[in-house]
Amino acid sequence: MRILISNDDGYLAPGINALAEALAAVADIVVVAPDSNRSGASNSLSLDRPLSVSKAANGFYFVNGTPTDCVHIALTGMLDVRPDLVVSGINNGQNMGDDTLYSGTVAAATEAFLFGIPAIAFSQVHSGWAEVESAARVARDIVLRRFDGVDAPFLLNVNIPNLPYEQMGPLTATRLGRRHQSEPVIRGQDPRGREIFWIGAPGACRDAGEGTDFHATAQGRVSVTPLQVDLTHREQLALLRSSLE
Ligand code: MN
């Protein structure tokens, strides 16, 4: 099995190191990741400048671009052979509910999915890298399952509690929850007296009921959500059609 690994925290992050180490034991891996932390980059492509690829001493490739750039470049120009699977992460913190729209971790996996390759995004529920080795073992378990019953290609969003491997709850299929709208921006002044704005924290959970990613991980379970890319609102489409007639 050939696996392409990327992330949004950058190629030096402990999460991608742990993931690469865990997967190198069971697959041929190649790592192509951003040169710096690009969390929140979503599905952005860099179209205003050329990108360069460099190779680190440990064999990881790093790109001066976004997570989506990394996977796009790897799949369309860098790699001689198409990977069987693309994984992203392990992210420093959860990507649940509305987070998935902003996440560069999920975006890297989504880019592969758009190219018809099965893809999995991995995140730890809490940031700070506690139990990251344990999360990497869970990621390897999930990769080895191959999800034979699921239609390929799939796009899975996995959130892993920061627990020791032995205390980790079972894999649980979930849907995305929802958050309240995010906290307001922080207003301040830069050292030269100009007004600045910092994007605020994500909002608290609004829909975190049974069946959601929030609910599963709060119980110590590993949340696995199948994602799709089509954002069409089917019910409103019918209503819109009749209102436009
Ligand atoms: Mn991140």
Coordinates of N, CA and C and ligand atoms in Angstrom, one line a residue:
M1 N 0.8 -1.2 0.0 CA 0.0 0.0 0.0 C 0.9 1.2 0.0
R2 N 0.6 2.2 -0.9 CA 1.3 3.5 -1.0 C 0.4 4.6 -0.4
I3 N 1.0 5.3 0.6 CA 0.2 6.3 1.3 C 1.0 7.6 1.2
L4 N 0.2 8.7 0.7 CA 0.7 10.1 0.8 C 0.2 10.7 2.1
I5 N 1.1 11.3 2.8 CA 0.8 12.0 4.1 C 1.0 13.5 4.0
S6 N 0.0 14.2 4.4 CA 0.2 15.7 4.5 C -0.5 16.2 5.8
N7 N -0.5 17.5 6.0 CA -1.1 18.0 7.2 C -1.3 19.5 7.0
D8 N -1.7 20.2 8.0 CA -1.8 21.7 7.9 C -0.9 22.4 9.0
D9 N -0.4 21.6 9.9 CA 0.4 22.2 11.0 C 1.9 22.3 10.6
G10 N 2.2 21.8 9.4 CA 3.6 22.0 8.9 C 4.4 20.7 9.1
Y11 N 5.4 20.5 8.3 CA 6.2 19.2 8.2 C 7.0 19.0 9.5
L12 N 7.1 20.0 10.3 CA 7.9 19.8 11.6 C 7.0 19.4 12.8
A13 N 5.7 19.4 12.6 CA 4.8 19.1 13.7 C 4.9 17.7 14.2
P14 N 4.8 17.5 15.5 CA 4.8 16.2 16.1 C 3.8 15.3 15.6
G15 N 2.6 15.8 15.2 CA 1.5 14.9 14.7 C 1.8 14.2 13.4
I16 N 2.5 14.9 12.5 CA 2.8 14.3 11.2 C 4.0 13.3 11.4
N17 N 4.9 13.6 12.3 CA 6.0 12.7 12.6 C 5.5 11.4 13.2
A18 N 4.6 11.5 14.1 CA 4.0 10.3 14.7 C 3.2 9.5 13.7
L19 N 2.5 10.2 12.9 CA 1.7 9.5 11.9 C 2.6 8.8 10.9
A20 N 3.6 9.5 10.4 CA 4.5 8.9 9.4 C 5.2 7.7 10.0
E21 N 5.6 7.8 11.2 CA 6.3 6.7 11.9 C 5.4 5.5 12.0
A22 N 4.2 5.7 12.4 CA 3.3 4.6 12.6 C 2.9 3.9 11.3
L23 N 2.8 4.7 10.2 CA 2.4 4.1 8.9 C 3.5 3.6 8.1
A24 N 4.8 4.0 8.4 CA 5.9 3.5 7.7 C 6.1 2.0 8.0
A25 N 5.6 1.6 9.1 CA 5.7 0.2 9.5 C 4.8 -0.7 8.6
V26 N 3.8 -0.2 8.0 CA 2.8 -1.0 7.3 C 2.6 -0.6 5.8
A27 N 3.3 0.5 5.4 CA 3.0 0.9 4.0 C 4.3 1.7 3.5
D28 N 4.3 1.9 2.2 CA 5.3 2.8 1.6 C 4.7 4.2 1.7
I29 N 5.5 5.1 2.4 CA 4.9 6.4 2.6 C 5.8 7.5 2.0
V30 N 5.1 8.6 1.6 CA 5.8 9.8 1.2 C 5.1 10.9 1.9
V31 N 5.8 11.8 2.5 CA 5.3 13.0 3.2 C 5.5 14.3 2.4
V32 N 4.4 15.0 2.1 CA 4.5 16.3 1.4 C 3.6 17.2 2.2
A33 N 4.2 18.2 2.9 CA 3.5 19.0 3.8 C 3.9 20.5 3.8
P34 N 3.1 21.4 4.3 CA 3.5 22.8 4.2 C 4.7 23.1 5.0
D35 N 5.5 24.1 4.7 CA 6.7 24.4 5.4 C 6.5 25.1 6.7
S36 N 5.2 25.6 6.9 CA 4.9 26.2 8.2 C 3.5 25.9 8.5
N37 N 3.0 26.4 9.7 CA 1.7 26.1 10.1 C 0.6 26.9 9.3
R38 N -0.2 26.1 8.6 CA -1.2 26.7 7.7 C -2.6 26.3 8.2
S39 N -2.8 26.1 9.5 CA -4.1 25.8 10.0 C -5.1 26.8 9.7
G40 N -6.3 26.4 9.3 CA -7.3 27.4 8.9 C -7.2 27.7 7.4
A41 N -6.4 27.1 6.7 CA -6.2 27.4 5.3 C -7.3 27.0 4.4
S42 N -8.2 26.1 4.9 CA -9.3 25.5 4.2 C -8.8 24.9 2.8
N43 N -9.6 25.0 1.8 CA -9.2 24.4 0.5 C -8.5 25.3 -0.4
S44 N -7.7 26.3 0.1 CA -7.1 27.3 -0.8 C -5.9 26.7 -1.6
L45 N -5.9 27.2 -2.8 CA -4.8 26.9 -3.7 C -4.0 28.2 -3.9
S46 N -2.7 28.2 -4.0 CA -1.9 29.4 -4.2 C -1.8 29.5 -5.8
L47 N -2.4 30.6 -6.3 CA -2.5 30.8 -7.7 C -1.7 32.0 -8.1
D48 N -1.2 32.8 -7.1 CA -0.5 34.0 -7.4 C 1.0 33.9 -7.5
R49 N 1.5 32.7 -7.3 CA 3.0 32.6 -7.3 C 3.4 31.1 -7.5
P50 N 4.6 30.9 -8.0 CA 5.0 29.5 -8.2 C 5.4 28.9 -6.8
L51 N 5.4 27.6 -6.7 CA 5.7 27.0 -5.4 C 7.0 26.1 -5.5
S52 N 7.7 26.0 -4.5 CA 8.9 25.1 -4.5 C 8.8 24.0 -3.5
V53 N 9.4 22.9 -3.9 CA 9.4 21.7 -3.0 C 10.8 21.5 -2.5
S54 N 11.0 21.3 -1.2 CA 12.3 21.0 -0.7 C 12.2 19.7 0.1
K55 N 13.4 19.0 0.3 CA 13.4 17.8 1.0 C 14.2 17.9 2.3
A56 N 13.6 17.5 3.4 CA 14.2 17.6 4.7 C 15.2 16.4 4.9
A57 N 16.0 16.5 6.0 CA 16.9 15.5 6.3 C 16.3 14.1 6.5
N58 N 15.1 14.2 7.1 CA 14.3 12.9 7.4 C 13.6 12.4 6.2
G59 N 13.7 13.0 5.0 CA 13.0 12.5 3.8 C 11.7 13.2 3.6
F60 N 11.1 13.9 4.5 CA 9.9 14.6 4.3 C 10.1 15.7 3.2
Y61 N 9.1 15.9 2.4 CA 9.1 17.0 1.4 C 8.3 18.1 2.0
F62 N 8.7 19.4 1.9 CA 7.9 20.5 2.4 C 7.8 21.6 1.3
V63 N 6.7 22.2 1.3 CA 6.2 23.1 0.2 C 5.9 24.5 0.8
N64 N 6.2 25.6 0.2 CA 5.9 26.9 0.7 C 4.5 27.3 0.2
G65 N 3.5 26.4 0.6 CA 2.2 26.6 0.2 C 1.2 26.0 1.2
T66 N 0.0 25.8 0.8 CA -1.1 25.4 1.6 C -1.2 23.8 1.6
P67 N -2.0 23.3 2.5 CA -2.2 21.8 2.5 C -2.7 21.3 1.2
T68 N -3.7 22.1 0.6 CA -4.2 21.7 -0.7 C -3.2 21.8 -1.8
D69 N -2.3 22.8 -1.7 CA -1.2 22.9 -2.7 C -0.3 21.6 -2.6
C70 N 0.0 21.2 -1.4 CA 0.9 20.0 -1.2 C 0.3 18.8 -1.9
V71 N -1.0 18.5 -1.6 CA -1.6 17.3 -2.2 C -1.7 17.4 -3.7
H72 N -2.1 18.6 -4.1 CA -2.3 18.9 -5.5 C -1.0 18.7 -6.3
I73 N 0.1 19.2 -5.8 CA 1.4 19.1 -6.4 C 1.8 17.6 -6.4
A74 N 1.7 17.0 -5.3 CA 2.1 15.6 -5.2 C 1.4 14.7 -6.2
L75 N 0.1 14.9 -6.3 CA -0.7 14.0 -7.2 C -0.6 14.4 -8.7
T76 N -0.3 15.6 -9.0 CA -0.3 16.0 -10.4 C 1.1 16.2 -11.0
G77 N 2.1 16.2 -10.1 CA 3.4 16.4 -10.7 C 4.6 15.7 -10.0
M78 N 4.5 15.5 -8.7 CA 5.6 15.0 -8.0 C 5.8 13.5 -8.0
L79 N 4.7 12.9 -7.7 CA 4.7 11.4 -7.5 C 4.7 10.6 -8.8
D80 N 5.5 9.6 -8.9 CA 5.5 8.8 -10.2 C 4.3 7.9 -10.1
V81 N 3.9 7.4 -8.9 CA 2.8 6.5 -8.8 C 1.7 7.1 -8.0
R82 N 0.5 6.9 -8.4 CA -0.7 7.4 -7.6 C -0.8 6.6 -6.3
P83 N -0.9 7.3 -5.2 CA -1.1 6.6 -3.9 C -2.4 5.9 -3.8
D84 N -2.4 4.8 -3.0 CA -3.7 4.1 -2.7 C -4.6 4.8 -1.7
L85 N -3.9 5.6 -0.9 CA -4.6 6.3 0.2 C -3.9 7.6 0.5
V86 N -4.6 8.7 0.8 CA -4.0 9.9 1.3 C -4.5 10.2 2.7
V87 N -3.6 10.4 3.6 CA -4.0 10.7 5.0 C -3.4 12.1 5.4
S88 N -4.1 12.8 6.3 CA -3.7 14.1 6.7 C -3.8 14.2 8.2
G89 N -2.8 14.9 8.8 CA -2.7 15.1 10.2 C -1.4 14.5 10.8
I90 N -1.4 14.1 12.0 CA -2.5 14.2 13.0 C -2.6 15.7 13.4
N91 N -3.8 16.3 13.3 CA -3.9 17.7 13.6 C -3.8 18.0 15.1
N92 N -3.2 19.2 15.4 CA -3.1 19.7 16.8 C -4.4 20.3 17.2
G93 N -5.4 19.4 17.5 CA -6.7 19.9 17.9 C -7.8 19.4 17.0
Q94 N -9.0 19.5 17.6 CA -10.2 18.9 16.9 C -10.6 19.6 15.7
N95 N -11.2 18.8 14.7 CA -11.9 19.3 13.6 C -13.2 18.7 13.5
M96 N -14.2 19.3 14.3 CA -15.5 18.7 14.4 C -16.5 19.7 14.0
G97 N -17.7 19.3 13.6 CA -18.7 20.2 13.2 C -18.3 21.2 12.2
D98 N -18.6 22.5 12.4 CA -18.3 23.5 11.4 C -16.7 23.7 11.2
D99 N -15.9 23.2 12.1 CA -14.5 23.3 11.9 C -14.0 22.7 10.6
T100 N -14.8 21.7 10.1 CA -14.3 21.0 8.9 C -14.3 22.0 7.7
L101 N -15.1 23.0 7.7 CA -15.1 24.0 6.6 C -13.8 24.8 6.5
Y102 N -13.2 25.1 7.7 CA -12.0 25.9 7.8 C -10.7 25.1 7.8
S103 N -10.8 23.9 8.1 CA -9.7 23.0 8.4 C -8.8 22.8 7.2
G104 N -7.5 23.0 7.4 CA -6.5 22.6 6.3 C -6.3 21.1 6.4
T105 N -6.4 20.6 7.5 CA -6.2 19.1 7.7 C -7.3 18.4 6.9
V106 N -8.5 18.8 7.0 CA -9.6 18.1 6.2 C -9.4 18.5 4.7
A107 N -9.0 19.7 4.5 CA -8.8 20.1 3.1 C -7.8 19.3 2.3
A108 N -6.7 18.9 3.0 CA -5.7 18.1 2.3 C -6.3 16.8 1.9
A109 N -7.1 16.2 2.8 CA -7.7 14.9 2.5 C -8.8 15.1 1.4
T110 N -9.5 16.2 1.5 CA -10.5 16.5 0.5 C -9.9 16.6 -0.9
E111 N -8.7 17.2 -1.0 CA -8.1 17.4 -2.3 C -7.8 16.0 -3.0
A112 N -7.4 15.1 -2.2 CA -7.2 13.7 -2.7 C -8.5 13.1 -3.1
F113 N -9.5 13.3 -2.3 CA -10.8 12.7 -2.6 C -11.4 13.3 -3.9
L114 N -11.1 14.6 -4.2 CA -11.5 15.2 -5.5 C -10.8 14.5 -6.7
F115 N -9.6 14.0 -6.4 CA -8.9 13.3 -7.4 C -9.2 11.8 -7.5
G116 N -10.2 11.4 -6.7 CA -10.7 10.0 -6.8 C -9.9 9.0 -5.9
I117 N -9.2 9.6 -4.9 CA -8.4 8.7 -4.1 C -9.0 8.7 -2.6
P118 N -9.1 7.5 -2.0 CA -9.6 7.5 -0.7 C -8.8 8.3 0.3
A119 N -9.4 9.0 1.2 CA -8.6 9.9 2.0 C -9.2 10.0 3.4
I120 N -8.3 10.1 4.4 CA -8.7 10.2 5.8 C -8.0 11.4 6.5
A121 N -8.7 12.2 7.2 CA -8.1 13.3 8.0 C -8.2 12.9 9.5
F122 N -7.0 13.0 10.1 CA -6.9 12.7 11.6 C -6.7 13.9 12.4
S123 N -7.4 14.1 13.5 CA -7.2 15.2 14.4 C -7.2 14.6 15.9
Q124 N -6.4 15.2 16.8 CA -6.6 14.9 18.2 C -7.6 15.9 18.7
V125 N -8.5 15.5 19.7 CA -9.5 16.3 20.2 C -9.0 17.6 20.9
H126 N -7.9 17.4 21.7 CA -7.3 18.5 22.4 C -5.9 18.8 21.8
S127 N -5.6 20.1 21.7 CA -4.3 20.5 21.2 C -3.2 20.3 22.3
G128 N -2.0 20.3 21.9 CA -0.9 20.2 22.8 C -0.1 18.9 22.7
W129 N -0.6 17.9 21.9 CA 0.1 16.7 21.5 C 0.1 15.6 22.6
A130 N -0.7 15.8 23.7 CA -0.8 14.7 24.7 C -1.3 13.4 24.0
E131 N -0.6 12.3 24.3 CA -0.9 11.0 23.8 C -0.9 10.9 22.2
V132 N 0.0 11.7 21.6 CA 0.0 11.7 20.1 C 0.4 10.3 19.6
E133 N 1.3 9.6 20.3 CA 1.7 8.3 19.9 C 0.5 7.3 19.9
S134 N -0.3 7.5 20.9 CA -1.5 6.6 21.0 C -2.5 7.0 19.8
A135 N -2.6 8.2 19.5 CA -3.4 8.6 18.3 C -2.9 8.1 17.0
A136 N -1.6 8.0 16.9 CA -1.0 7.5 15.7 C -1.2 6.0 15.6
R137 N -1.3 5.3 16.7 CA -1.6 3.8 16.7 C -3.1 3.6 16.2
V138 N -4.0 4.5 16.7 CA -5.4 4.5 16.3 C -5.4 4.7 14.8
A139 N -4.7 5.7 14.3 CA -4.7 6.0 12.9 C -4.2 4.8 12.0
R140 N -3.2 4.2 12.5 CA -2.7 3.0 11.8 C -3.8 1.9 11.8
D141 N -4.4 1.7 12.9 CA -5.5 0.7 13.0 C -6.6 1.0 11.9
I142 N -6.9 2.2 11.8 CA -8.0 2.7 10.9 C -7.5 2.5 9.5
V143 N -6.3 2.8 9.2 CA -5.7 2.6 7.8 C -5.8 1.1 7.4
L144 N -5.4 0.3 8.4 CA -5.3 -1.1 8.1 C -6.7 -1.8 7.9
R145 N -7.8 -1.1 8.4 CA -9.1 -1.7 8.2 C -9.6 -1.6 6.8
R146 N -9.1 -0.6 6.0 CA -9.3 -0.4 4.6 C -10.8 -0.2 4.3
F147 N -11.7 -0.3 5.2 CA -13.1 0.1 5.0 C -13.7 -0.6 3.8
D148 N -13.6 -1.9 3.7 CA -14.0 -2.6 2.6 C -15.5 -2.4 2.3
G149 N -16.3 -2.2 3.3 CA -17.7 -2.1 3.1 C -18.1 -0.7 2.6
V150 N -17.2 0.3 2.7 CA -17.6 1.6 2.3 C -17.2 1.8 0.8
D151 N -18.1 2.5 0.1 CA -17.8 2.8 -1.3 C -16.5 3.6 -1.4
A152 N -15.6 3.2 -2.3 CA -14.4 3.9 -2.6 C -14.6 4.8 -3.7
P153 N -14.1 6.0 -3.8 CA -13.2 6.6 -2.8 C -14.1 7.2 -1.7
F154 N -13.5 7.2 -0.5 CA -14.2 7.8 0.7 C -13.4 8.9 1.2
L155 N -14.1 9.8 2.0 CA -13.4 10.9 2.7 C -13.9 10.8 4.1
L156 N -13.0 10.4 5.0 CA -13.3 10.2 6.4 C -12.7 11.3 7.3
N157 N -13.4 11.8 8.2 CA -12.9 12.8 9.2 C -12.9 12.1 10.5
V158 N -11.7 11.9 11.0 CA -11.5 11.2 12.3 C -11.0 12.1 13.4
N159 N -11.7 12.1 14.5 CA -11.2 12.8 15.7 C -11.0 11.9 16.9
I160 N -9.8 12.0 17.4 CA -9.2 11.0 18.4 C -9.1 11.6 19.7
P161 N -9.7 11.1 20.8 CA -9.5 11.6 22.1 C -8.0 11.5 22.6
N162 N -7.6 12.4 23.4 CA -6.2 12.4 23.9 C -6.1 11.4 25.1
L163 N -6.3 10.1 24.8 CA -6.2 9.1 25.8 C -5.1 8.1 25.5
P164 N -4.7 7.4 26.5 CA -3.7 6.3 26.3 C -4.5 5.2 25.4
Y165 N -3.7 4.5 24.6 CA -4.3 3.6 23.6 C -5.2 2.6 24.3
E166 N -4.8 2.1 25.5 CA -5.6 1.1 26.2 C -7.0 1.6 26.7
Q167 N -7.0 2.9 26.9 CA -8.3 3.5 27.4 C -9.2 4.1 26.3
M168 N -8.7 4.0 25.0 CA -9.4 4.6 23.9 C -10.7 3.8 23.7
G169 N -11.8 4.6 23.5 CA -13.1 4.0 23.2 C -13.1 3.4 21.8
P170 N -14.2 2.7 21.4 CA -14.3 2.1 20.1 C -14.5 3.2 19.0
L171 N -14.2 2.7 17.7 CA -14.5 3.6 16.6 C -16.0 3.7 16.5
T172 N -16.4 4.9 16.3 CA -17.9 5.2 16.2 C -18.2 6.0 15.0
A173 N -19.1 5.5 14.2 CA -19.6 6.3 13.0 C -20.4 7.5 13.5
T174 N -20.1 8.7 13.0 CA -20.8 9.9 13.5 C -21.2 10.8 12.3
R175 N -22.1 11.8 12.6 CA -22.3 12.9 11.7 C -21.7 14.1 12.4
L176 N -21.5 15.1 11.6 CA -20.9 16.4 12.1 C -21.9 17.1 13.0
G177 N -21.5 17.6 14.1 CA -22.3 18.4 15.0 C -22.3 19.9 14.4
R178 N -22.8 20.8 15.2 CA -22.8 22.2 14.8 C -22.3 23.0 16.0
R179 N -21.6 24.1 15.7 CA -21.2 25.1 16.7 C -22.1 26.3 16.6
H180 N -22.1 27.1 17.7 CA -22.6 28.4 17.7 C -21.7 29.3 16.9
Q181 N -22.1 30.4 16.5 CA -21.2 31.3 15.7 C -20.0 31.6 16.5
S182 N -18.8 31.9 15.9 CA -17.6 32.0 16.6 C -17.5 33.2 17.5
E183 N -16.6 33.2 18.4 CA -16.4 34.4 19.3 C -16.0 35.6 18.4
P184 N -16.3 36.8 18.9 CA -16.0 38.0 18.1 C -14.5 38.2 18.0
V185 N -14.1 39.0 17.0 CA -12.7 39.3 16.8 C -12.2 40.1 18.0
I186 N -10.9 39.9 18.2 CA -10.2 40.7 19.3 C -9.7 42.0 18.6
R187 N -10.1 43.2 19.1 CA -9.6 44.4 18.5 C -8.5 44.9 19.4
G188 N -7.5 45.5 18.8 CA -6.4 46.1 19.5 C -5.6 47.1 18.7
Q189 N -4.4 47.4 19.1 CA -3.6 48.3 18.3 C -2.2 47.7 18.2
D190 N -1.6 47.9 17.0 CA -0.3 47.4 16.8 C 0.7 48.4 17.4
P191 N 2.0 48.1 17.5 CA 3.0 49.0 18.2 C 3.0 50.4 17.6
R192 N 2.5 50.5 16.3 CA 2.5 51.9 15.7 C 1.2 52.5 15.8
G193 N 0.3 52.0 16.6 CA -1.0 52.7 16.9 C -2.1 52.4 15.9
R194 N -1.8 51.5 14.9 CA -2.8 51.2 13.9 C -3.8 50.1 14.5
E195 N -5.0 50.2 14.1 CA -6.0 49.2 14.6 C -5.8 47.9 14.0
I196 N -5.8 46.8 14.8 CA -5.7 45.4 14.3 C -6.8 44.6 14.8
F197 N -7.1 43.5 14.1 CA -8.1 42.6 14.5 C -7.5 41.1 14.5
W198 N -7.8 40.4 15.5 CA -7.5 39.0 15.6 C -8.7 38.1 15.5
I199 N -8.8 37.2 14.6 CA -9.9 36.3 14.5 C -10.1 35.6 15.9
G200 N -11.3 35.5 16.4 CA -11.6 35.0 17.7 C -11.7 33.4 17.6
A201 N -11.9 32.9 18.8 CA -12.0 31.4 19.0 C -13.3 30.9 18.3
P202 N -13.3 29.6 18.0 CA -14.5 29.0 17.5 C -15.6 29.0 18.6
G203 N -16.9 28.9 18.1 CA -17.9 29.0 19.1 C -18.1 27.7 19.8
A204 N -18.9 27.7 20.9 CA -19.2 26.5 21.7 C -20.1 25.5 20.8
C205 N -20.3 24.3 21.3 CA -21.2 23.4 20.6 C -22.6 23.8 20.7
R206 N -23.4 23.7 19.6 CA -24.8 23.9 19.6 C -25.5 22.6 19.4
D207 N -25.1 21.8 18.4 CA -25.6 20.5 18.2 C -24.5 19.5 18.5
A208 N -24.6 19.0 19.8 CA -23.6 18.0 20.2 C -24.3 16.7 20.7
G209 N -25.5 16.5 20.2 CA -26.3 15.4 20.7 C -25.8 14.0 20.2
E210 N -26.5 13.0 20.7 CA -26.1 11.6 20.3 C -26.0 11.5 18.8
G211 N -25.0 10.8 18.4 CA -24.8 10.6 17.0 C -23.8 11.6 16.4
T212 N -23.4 12.6 17.1 CA -22.5 13.6 16.6 C -21.1 13.3 16.9
D213 N -20.2 13.9 16.2 CA -18.7 13.8 16.5 C -18.4 14.3 17.9
F214 N -19.0 15.5 18.3 CA -18.8 16.0 19.6 C -19.2 15.0 20.7
H215 N -20.3 14.4 20.5 CA -20.9 13.5 21.5 C -20.0 12.3 21.7
A216 N -19.6 11.7 20.6 CA -18.7 10.5 20.6 C -17.4 10.7 21.3
T217 N -16.7 11.8 20.9 CA -15.4 12.1 21.5 C -15.5 12.4 23.0
A218 N -16.6 13.1 23.4 CA -16.8 13.4 24.8 C -17.0 12.1 25.6
Q219 N -17.3 11.0 25.0 CA -17.5 9.7 25.7 C -16.2 8.9 25.6
G220 N -15.1 9.5 25.0 CA -13.9 8.8 24.9 C -13.8 7.9 23.7
R221 N -14.8 8.0 22.8 CA -14.8 7.2 21.6 C -14.0 7.9 20.4
V222 N -13.6 7.2 19.5 CA -13.0 7.7 18.3 C -14.1 8.0 17.2
S223 N -14.2 9.3 16.9 CA -15.3 9.7 15.9 C -14.8 9.5 14.5
V224 N -15.6 8.8 13.7 CA -15.3 8.7 12.3 C -16.5 9.2 11.5
T225 N -16.4 10.3 10.8 CA -17.5 10.9 10.0 C -17.2 10.8 8.5
P226 N -18.1 10.2 7.8 CA -17.9 10.2 6.3 C -18.4 11.5 5.8
L227 N -17.5 12.2 5.0 CA -17.8 13.5 4.4 C -18.1 13.4 2.9
Q228 N -18.9 14.4 2.4 CA -19.0 14.6 1.0 C -18.8 16.0 0.6
V229 N -18.6 16.3 -0.7 CA -18.2 17.6 -1.1 C -19.4 18.4 -1.6
D230 N -20.4 17.8 -2.2 CA -21.5 18.5 -2.7 C -22.3 19.2 -1.7
L231 N -22.3 20.6 -1.7 CA -22.9 21.4 -0.7 C -24.4 21.7 -1.0
T232 N -24.9 21.2 -2.1 CA -26.2 21.5 -2.6 C -27.2 21.2 -1.5
H233 N -28.1 22.1 -1.2 CA -29.2 21.9 -0.2 C -30.4 21.3 -1.0
R234 N -30.6 20.0 -0.9 CA -31.6 19.4 -1.7 C -33.0 19.8 -1.5
E235 N -33.4 20.0 -0.3 CA -34.8 20.4 0.0 C -35.0 21.8 -0.5
Q236 N -34.0 22.7 -0.2 CA -34.2 24.1 -0.7 C -34.2 24.2 -2.2
L237 N -33.5 23.3 -2.8 CA -33.5 23.3 -4.3 C -34.9 23.1 -4.9
A238 N -35.6 22.1 -4.3 CA -37.0 21.9 -4.7 C -37.8 23.2 -4.5
L239 N -37.7 23.7 -3.3 CA -38.5 24.9 -2.9 C -38.1 26.1 -3.9
L240 N -36.8 26.3 -4.1 CA -36.4 27.3 -5.0 C -36.9 27.2 -6.4
R241 N -36.9 25.9 -6.8 CA -37.4 25.6 -8.2 C -38.8 26.1 -8.3
S242 N -39.6 25.7 -7.3 CA -41.1 26.0 -7.5 C -41.3 27.5 -7.3
S243 N -40.5 28.2 -6.5 CA -40.6 29.6 -6.3 C -40.2 30.4 -7.5
L244 N -39.3 29.8 -8.3 CA -38.9 30.5 -9.5 C -39.7 30.2 -10.8
E245 N -40.7 29.3 -10.6 CA -41.5 28.9 -11.8 C -42.5 30.0 -12.1
Ligands
MN1 MN -3.8 22.5 12.2

